[in-house]
Amino acid sequence: MTVSRHAVSRLGLALASLLLIPAALAAAPDAERQAQLEHLLVQDCGSCHGLRMTGGLGPAITRDALAGKPRDSLIATVTHGRPGTAMPGWNALLDEQDIVWLVDLLLEGYPKP
Ligand code: HEC
């Protein structure tokens, strides 16, 4: 069997682009997934952080409360939780794009005024 040079270079290109695209630039959740995530935010996150994110068992995670906190550390908190606190990690349920989308939604302010 011979593999054409063309096929080999195409494969090389595909591999290179896979390696070069940072995870953060990968596809954002589609509209249906966004609706599911918003539901989870209110039902699950809201059970600790309050239906309007103003706090309860967990602290407020409104735009004002999160202002100035590094996005990466918030993403890490939602991904892995905070050991020794009630904050669970969500990486078994949500993928990285889901978590990034949720954190950005919170940083923009949820619920929207
Ligand atoms: C069982 C309760 C509980 C649930 C459910 C929960 N959290 Fe938390 N969360 C906490 C607690 C408690 C803390 C504070 C941990 C600490 O003391 O550092 C926290 C901290 C956080 C922080 C960091 C806040 C800051 O000021 O640094 C973010 C962001 C966050 N949670 C988002 C979420 C999201 C998004 C969800 C849902 C996907 C969620 N939480 C679900 C209890 C919860």
PDB file of C-alpha atoms and ligand atoms in Angstrom:
ATOM      1  CA  MET A   1       0.000   0.000   0.000  1.00  0.00           C
ATOM      2  CA  THR A   2       1.298   3.444  -0.824  1.00  0.00           C
ATOM      3  CA  VAL A   3       0.219   6.528   1.017  1.00  0.00           C
ATOM      4  CA  SER A   4       0.286   9.631  -1.135  1.00  0.00           C
ATOM      5  CA  ARG A   5       2.423  12.553  -0.038  1.00  0.00           C
ATOM      6  CA  HIS A   6      -0.699  14.627  -0.233  1.00  0.00           C
ATOM      7  CA  ALA A   7      -2.501  12.461   2.333  1.00  0.00           C
ATOM      8  CA  VAL A   8       0.523  12.546   4.635  1.00  0.00           C
ATOM      9  CA  SER A   9       0.793  16.326   4.566  1.00  0.00           C
ATOM     10  CA  ARG A  10      -2.953  16.683   5.113  1.00  0.00           C
ATOM     11  CA  LEU A  11      -2.679  14.462   8.183  1.00  0.00           C
ATOM     12  CA  GLY A  12       0.281  16.485   9.439  1.00  0.00           C
ATOM     13  CA  LEU A  13      -1.719  19.663   9.047  1.00  0.00           C
ATOM     14  CA  ALA A  14      -4.709  18.218  10.902  1.00  0.00           C
ATOM     15  CA  LEU A  15      -2.488  17.084  13.771  1.00  0.00           C
ATOM     16  CA  ALA A  16      -0.721  20.439  13.926  1.00  0.00           C
ATOM     17  CA  SER A  17      -3.996  22.337  14.120  1.00  0.00           C
ATOM     18  CA  LEU A  18      -5.251  20.014  16.856  1.00  0.00           C
ATOM     19  CA  LEU A  19      -2.166  20.772  18.915  1.00  0.00           C
ATOM     20  CA  LEU A  20      -2.210  24.481  18.219  1.00  0.00           C
ATOM     21  CA  ILE A  21      -5.844  25.217  19.053  1.00  0.00           C
ATOM     22  CA  PRO A  22      -5.910  25.976  22.777  1.00  0.00           C
ATOM     23  CA  ALA A  23      -8.749  24.344  24.645  1.00  0.00           C
ATOM     24  CA  ALA A  24     -10.216  27.746  25.471  1.00  0.00           C
ATOM     25  CA  LEU A  25     -10.793  28.411  21.766  1.00  0.00           C
ATOM     26  CA  ALA A  26     -12.564  25.113  21.176  1.00  0.00           C
ATOM     27  CA  ALA A  27     -16.256  25.237  20.369  1.00  0.00           C
ATOM     28  CA  ALA A  28     -18.434  26.969  22.941  1.00  0.00           C
ATOM     29  CA  PRO A  29     -21.542  25.078  24.092  1.00  0.00           C
ATOM     30  CA  ASP A  30     -24.393  25.297  21.573  1.00  0.00           C
ATOM     31  CA  ALA A  31     -27.723  26.963  22.389  1.00  0.00           C
ATOM     32  CA  GLU A  32     -29.307  23.760  23.703  1.00  0.00           C
ATOM     33  CA  ARG A  33     -26.333  23.048  25.979  1.00  0.00           C
ATOM     34  CA  GLN A  34     -26.338  26.678  27.169  1.00  0.00           C
ATOM     35  CA  ALA A  35     -29.979  26.288  28.217  1.00  0.00           C
ATOM     36  CA  GLN A  36     -29.091  23.097  30.127  1.00  0.00           C
ATOM     37  CA  LEU A  37     -26.182  24.857  31.829  1.00  0.00           C
ATOM     38  CA  GLU A  38     -28.359  27.789  32.832  1.00  0.00           C
ATOM     39  CA  HIS A  39     -30.856  25.320  34.331  1.00  0.00           C
ATOM     40  CA  LEU A  40     -28.026  23.619  36.252  1.00  0.00           C
ATOM     41  CA  LEU A  41     -26.745  26.994  37.452  1.00  0.00           C
ATOM     42  CA  VAL A  42     -30.094  27.873  39.015  1.00  0.00           C
ATOM     43  CA  GLN A  43     -31.081  24.388  40.262  1.00  0.00           C
ATOM     44  CA  ASP A  44     -27.738  22.957  41.397  1.00  0.00           C
ATOM     45  CA  CYS A  45     -25.354  25.852  41.943  1.00  0.00           C
ATOM     46  CA  GLY A  46     -28.344  27.896  43.169  1.00  0.00           C
ATOM     47  CA  SER A  47     -29.061  25.362  45.921  1.00  0.00           C
ATOM     48  CA  CYS A  48     -25.912  26.584  47.660  1.00  0.00           C
ATOM     49  CA  HIS A  49     -25.253  29.982  46.111  1.00  0.00           C
ATOM     50  CA  GLY A  50     -28.883  31.154  46.054  1.00  0.00           C
ATOM     51  CA  LEU A  51     -31.351  31.314  43.137  1.00  0.00           C
ATOM     52  CA  ARG A  52     -30.057  34.790  42.328  1.00  0.00           C
ATOM     53  CA  MET A  53     -26.435  33.875  43.190  1.00  0.00           C
ATOM     54  CA  THR A  54     -26.497  36.215  46.179  1.00  0.00           C
ATOM     55  CA  GLY A  55     -25.300  33.512  48.558  1.00  0.00           C
ATOM     56  CA  GLY A  56     -26.638  30.912  50.952  1.00  0.00           C
ATOM     57  CA  LEU A  57     -24.573  27.993  52.179  1.00  0.00           C
ATOM     58  CA  GLY A  58     -22.026  29.131  49.572  1.00  0.00           C
ATOM     59  CA  PRO A  59     -20.854  32.719  49.084  1.00  0.00           C
ATOM     60  CA  ALA A  60     -22.401  35.202  46.653  1.00  0.00           C
ATOM     61  CA  ILE A  61     -21.165  34.636  43.103  1.00  0.00           C
ATOM     62  CA  THR A  62     -22.731  37.709  41.553  1.00  0.00           C
ATOM     63  CA  ARG A  63     -20.742  39.945  39.201  1.00  0.00           C
ATOM     64  CA  ASP A  64     -19.905  42.323  42.050  1.00  0.00           C
ATOM     65  CA  ALA A  65     -18.870  39.509  44.392  1.00  0.00           C
ATOM     66  CA  LEU A  66     -16.556  38.023  41.767  1.00  0.00           C
ATOM     67  CA  ALA A  67     -15.125  41.332  40.531  1.00  0.00           C
ATOM     68  CA  GLY A  68     -11.330  41.250  40.503  1.00  0.00           C
ATOM     69  CA  LYS A  69     -11.067  37.483  41.062  1.00  0.00           C
ATOM     70  CA  PRO A  70      -8.890  35.800  38.445  1.00  0.00           C
ATOM     71  CA  ARG A  71     -10.970  33.944  35.833  1.00  0.00           C
ATOM     72  CA  ASP A  72      -8.529  31.005  35.870  1.00  0.00           C
ATOM     73  CA  SER A  73      -8.888  30.447  39.600  1.00  0.00           C
ATOM     74  CA  LEU A  74     -12.694  30.552  39.345  1.00  0.00           C
ATOM     75  CA  ILE A  75     -12.514  27.992  36.530  1.00  0.00           C
ATOM     76  CA  ALA A  76     -10.262  25.824  38.724  1.00  0.00           C
ATOM     77  CA  THR A  77     -12.686  26.144  41.659  1.00  0.00           C
ATOM     78  CA  VAL A  78     -15.676  25.035  39.581  1.00  0.00           C
ATOM     79  CA  THR A  79     -13.636  22.251  37.946  1.00  0.00           C
ATOM     80  CA  HIS A  80     -12.059  20.755  41.059  1.00  0.00           C
ATOM     81  CA  GLY A  81     -14.108  22.191  43.915  1.00  0.00           C
ATOM     82  CA  ARG A  82     -12.536  23.521  47.104  1.00  0.00           C
ATOM     83  CA  PRO A  83     -11.344  20.649  49.260  1.00  0.00           C
ATOM     84  CA  GLY A  84     -12.401  21.034  52.862  1.00  0.00           C
ATOM     85  CA  THR A  85     -15.443  23.114  51.908  1.00  0.00           C
ATOM     86  CA  ALA A  86     -18.914  22.253  50.600  1.00  0.00           C
ATOM     87  CA  MET A  87     -17.931  23.357  47.072  1.00  0.00           C
ATOM     88  CA  PRO A  88     -17.846  20.202  44.929  1.00  0.00           C
ATOM     89  CA  GLY A  89     -15.857  19.747  41.722  1.00  0.00           C
ATOM     90  CA  TRP A  90     -17.953  19.595  38.559  1.00  0.00           C
ATOM     91  CA  ASN A  91     -15.541  17.945  36.150  1.00  0.00           C
ATOM     92  CA  ALA A  92     -17.387  14.622  36.301  1.00  0.00           C
ATOM     93  CA  LEU A  93     -20.533  16.310  34.997  1.00  0.00           C
ATOM     94  CA  LEU A  94     -19.297  19.232  32.906  1.00  0.00           C
ATOM     95  CA  ASP A  95     -16.560  19.527  30.325  1.00  0.00           C
ATOM     96  CA  GLU A  96     -14.062  22.353  30.205  1.00  0.00           C
ATOM     97  CA  GLN A  97     -16.057  24.431  27.686  1.00  0.00           C
ATOM     98  CA  ASP A  98     -19.156  24.134  29.874  1.00  0.00           C
ATOM     99  CA  ILE A  99     -17.267  25.356  32.933  1.00  0.00           C
ATOM    100  CA  VAL A 100     -15.593  28.225  31.076  1.00  0.00           C
ATOM    101  CA  TRP A 101     -18.999  29.270  29.722  1.00  0.00           C
ATOM    102  CA  LEU A 102     -20.555  29.184  33.221  1.00  0.00           C
ATOM    103  CA  VAL A 103     -17.730  31.187  34.790  1.00  0.00           C
ATOM    104  CA  ASP A 104     -17.924  33.805  32.015  1.00  0.00           C
ATOM    105  CA  LEU A 105     -21.696  33.995  32.516  1.00  0.00           C
ATOM    106  CA  LEU A 106     -21.146  34.630  36.245  1.00  0.00           C
ATOM    107  CA  LEU A 107     -18.439  37.233  35.562  1.00  0.00           C
ATOM    108  CA  GLU A 108     -20.839  39.044  33.202  1.00  0.00           C
ATOM    109  CA  GLY A 109     -23.500  38.833  35.895  1.00  0.00           C
ATOM    110  CA  TYR A 110     -26.257  36.257  36.396  1.00  0.00           C
ATOM    111  CA  PRO A 111     -29.191  36.616  36.362  1.00  0.00           C
ATOM    112  CA  LYS A 112     -28.940  39.379  33.788  1.00  0.00           C
ATOM    113  CA  PRO A 113     -30.663  42.564  34.916  1.00  0.00           C
TER     114      PRO A 113
HETATM  115  C1  HEC B   1     -23.038  21.977  48.065  1.00  0.00           C
HETATM  116  C2  HEC B   1     -22.910  23.405  47.955  1.00  0.00           C
HETATM  117  C3  HEC B   1     -22.385  24.018  46.662  1.00  0.00           C
HETATM  118  C4  HEC B   1     -22.776  23.764  45.385  1.00  0.00           C
HETATM  119  C5  HEC B   1     -23.827  22.802  44.888  1.00  0.00           C
HETATM  120  C6  HEC B   1     -21.991  24.658  44.536  1.00  0.00           C
HETATM  121  N1  HEC B   1     -21.148  25.414  45.305  1.00  0.00           N
HETATM  122 FE1  HEC B   1     -19.830  26.793  44.609  1.00  0.00          FE
HETATM  123  N2  HEC B   1     -19.138  27.077  46.500  1.00  0.00           N
HETATM  124  C7  HEC B   1     -19.657  26.501  47.639  1.00  0.00           C
HETATM  125  C8  HEC B   1     -18.901  26.967  48.798  1.00  0.00           C
HETATM  126  C9  HEC B   1     -19.154  26.589  50.245  1.00  0.00           C
HETATM  127  C10 HEC B   1     -17.898  27.839  48.286  1.00  0.00           C
HETATM  128  C11 HEC B   1     -16.839  28.601  49.079  1.00  0.00           C
HETATM  129  C12 HEC B   1     -15.645  27.700  49.277  1.00  0.00           C
HETATM  130  C13 HEC B   1     -14.613  28.388  50.141  1.00  0.00           C
HETATM  131  O1  HEC B   1     -14.894  28.640  51.324  1.00  0.00           O
HETATM  132  O2  HEC B   1     -13.535  28.680  49.606  1.00  0.00           O
HETATM  133  C14 HEC B   1     -18.083  27.884  46.843  1.00  0.00           C
HETATM  134  C15 HEC B   1     -17.303  28.639  45.991  1.00  0.00           C
HETATM  135  C16 HEC B   1     -17.581  28.857  44.646  1.00  0.00           C
HETATM  136  C17 HEC B   1     -16.900  29.782  43.783  1.00  0.00           C
HETATM  137  C18 HEC B   1     -15.730  30.673  44.184  1.00  0.00           C
HETATM  138  C19 HEC B   1     -16.267  31.950  44.737  1.00  0.00           C
HETATM  139  C20 HEC B   1     -15.173  32.906  45.132  1.00  0.00           C
HETATM  140  O3  HEC B   1     -15.525  33.975  45.625  1.00  0.00           O
HETATM  141  O4  HEC B   1     -13.999  32.610  44.959  1.00  0.00           O
HETATM  142  C21 HEC B   1     -17.481  29.718  42.563  1.00  0.00           C
HETATM  143  C22 HEC B   1     -17.119  30.534  41.324  1.00  0.00           C
HETATM  144  C23 HEC B   1     -18.526  28.735  42.651  1.00  0.00           C
HETATM  145  N3  HEC B   1     -18.560  28.225  43.932  1.00  0.00           N
HETATM  146  C24 HEC B   1     -19.343  28.397  41.605  1.00  0.00           C
HETATM  147  C25 HEC B   1     -20.229  27.338  41.648  1.00  0.00           C
HETATM  148  C26 HEC B   1     -20.915  26.832  40.489  1.00  0.00           C
HETATM  149  C27 HEC B   1     -20.809  27.416  39.079  1.00  0.00           C
HETATM  150  C28 HEC B   1     -21.666  25.787  40.905  1.00  0.00           C
HETATM  151  C29 HEC B   1     -22.538  24.888  40.081  1.00  0.00           C
HETATM  152  C30 HEC B   1     -21.945  24.299  38.899  1.00  0.00           C
HETATM  153  C31 HEC B   1     -21.469  25.659  42.350  1.00  0.00           C
HETATM  154  N4  HEC B   1     -20.582  26.604  42.744  1.00  0.00           N
HETATM  155  C32 HEC B   1     -22.101  24.730  43.156  1.00  0.00           C
HETATM  156  C33 HEC B   1     -20.717  25.620  47.697  1.00  0.00           C
HETATM  157  C34 HEC B   1     -21.358  25.060  46.601  1.00  0.00           C
END
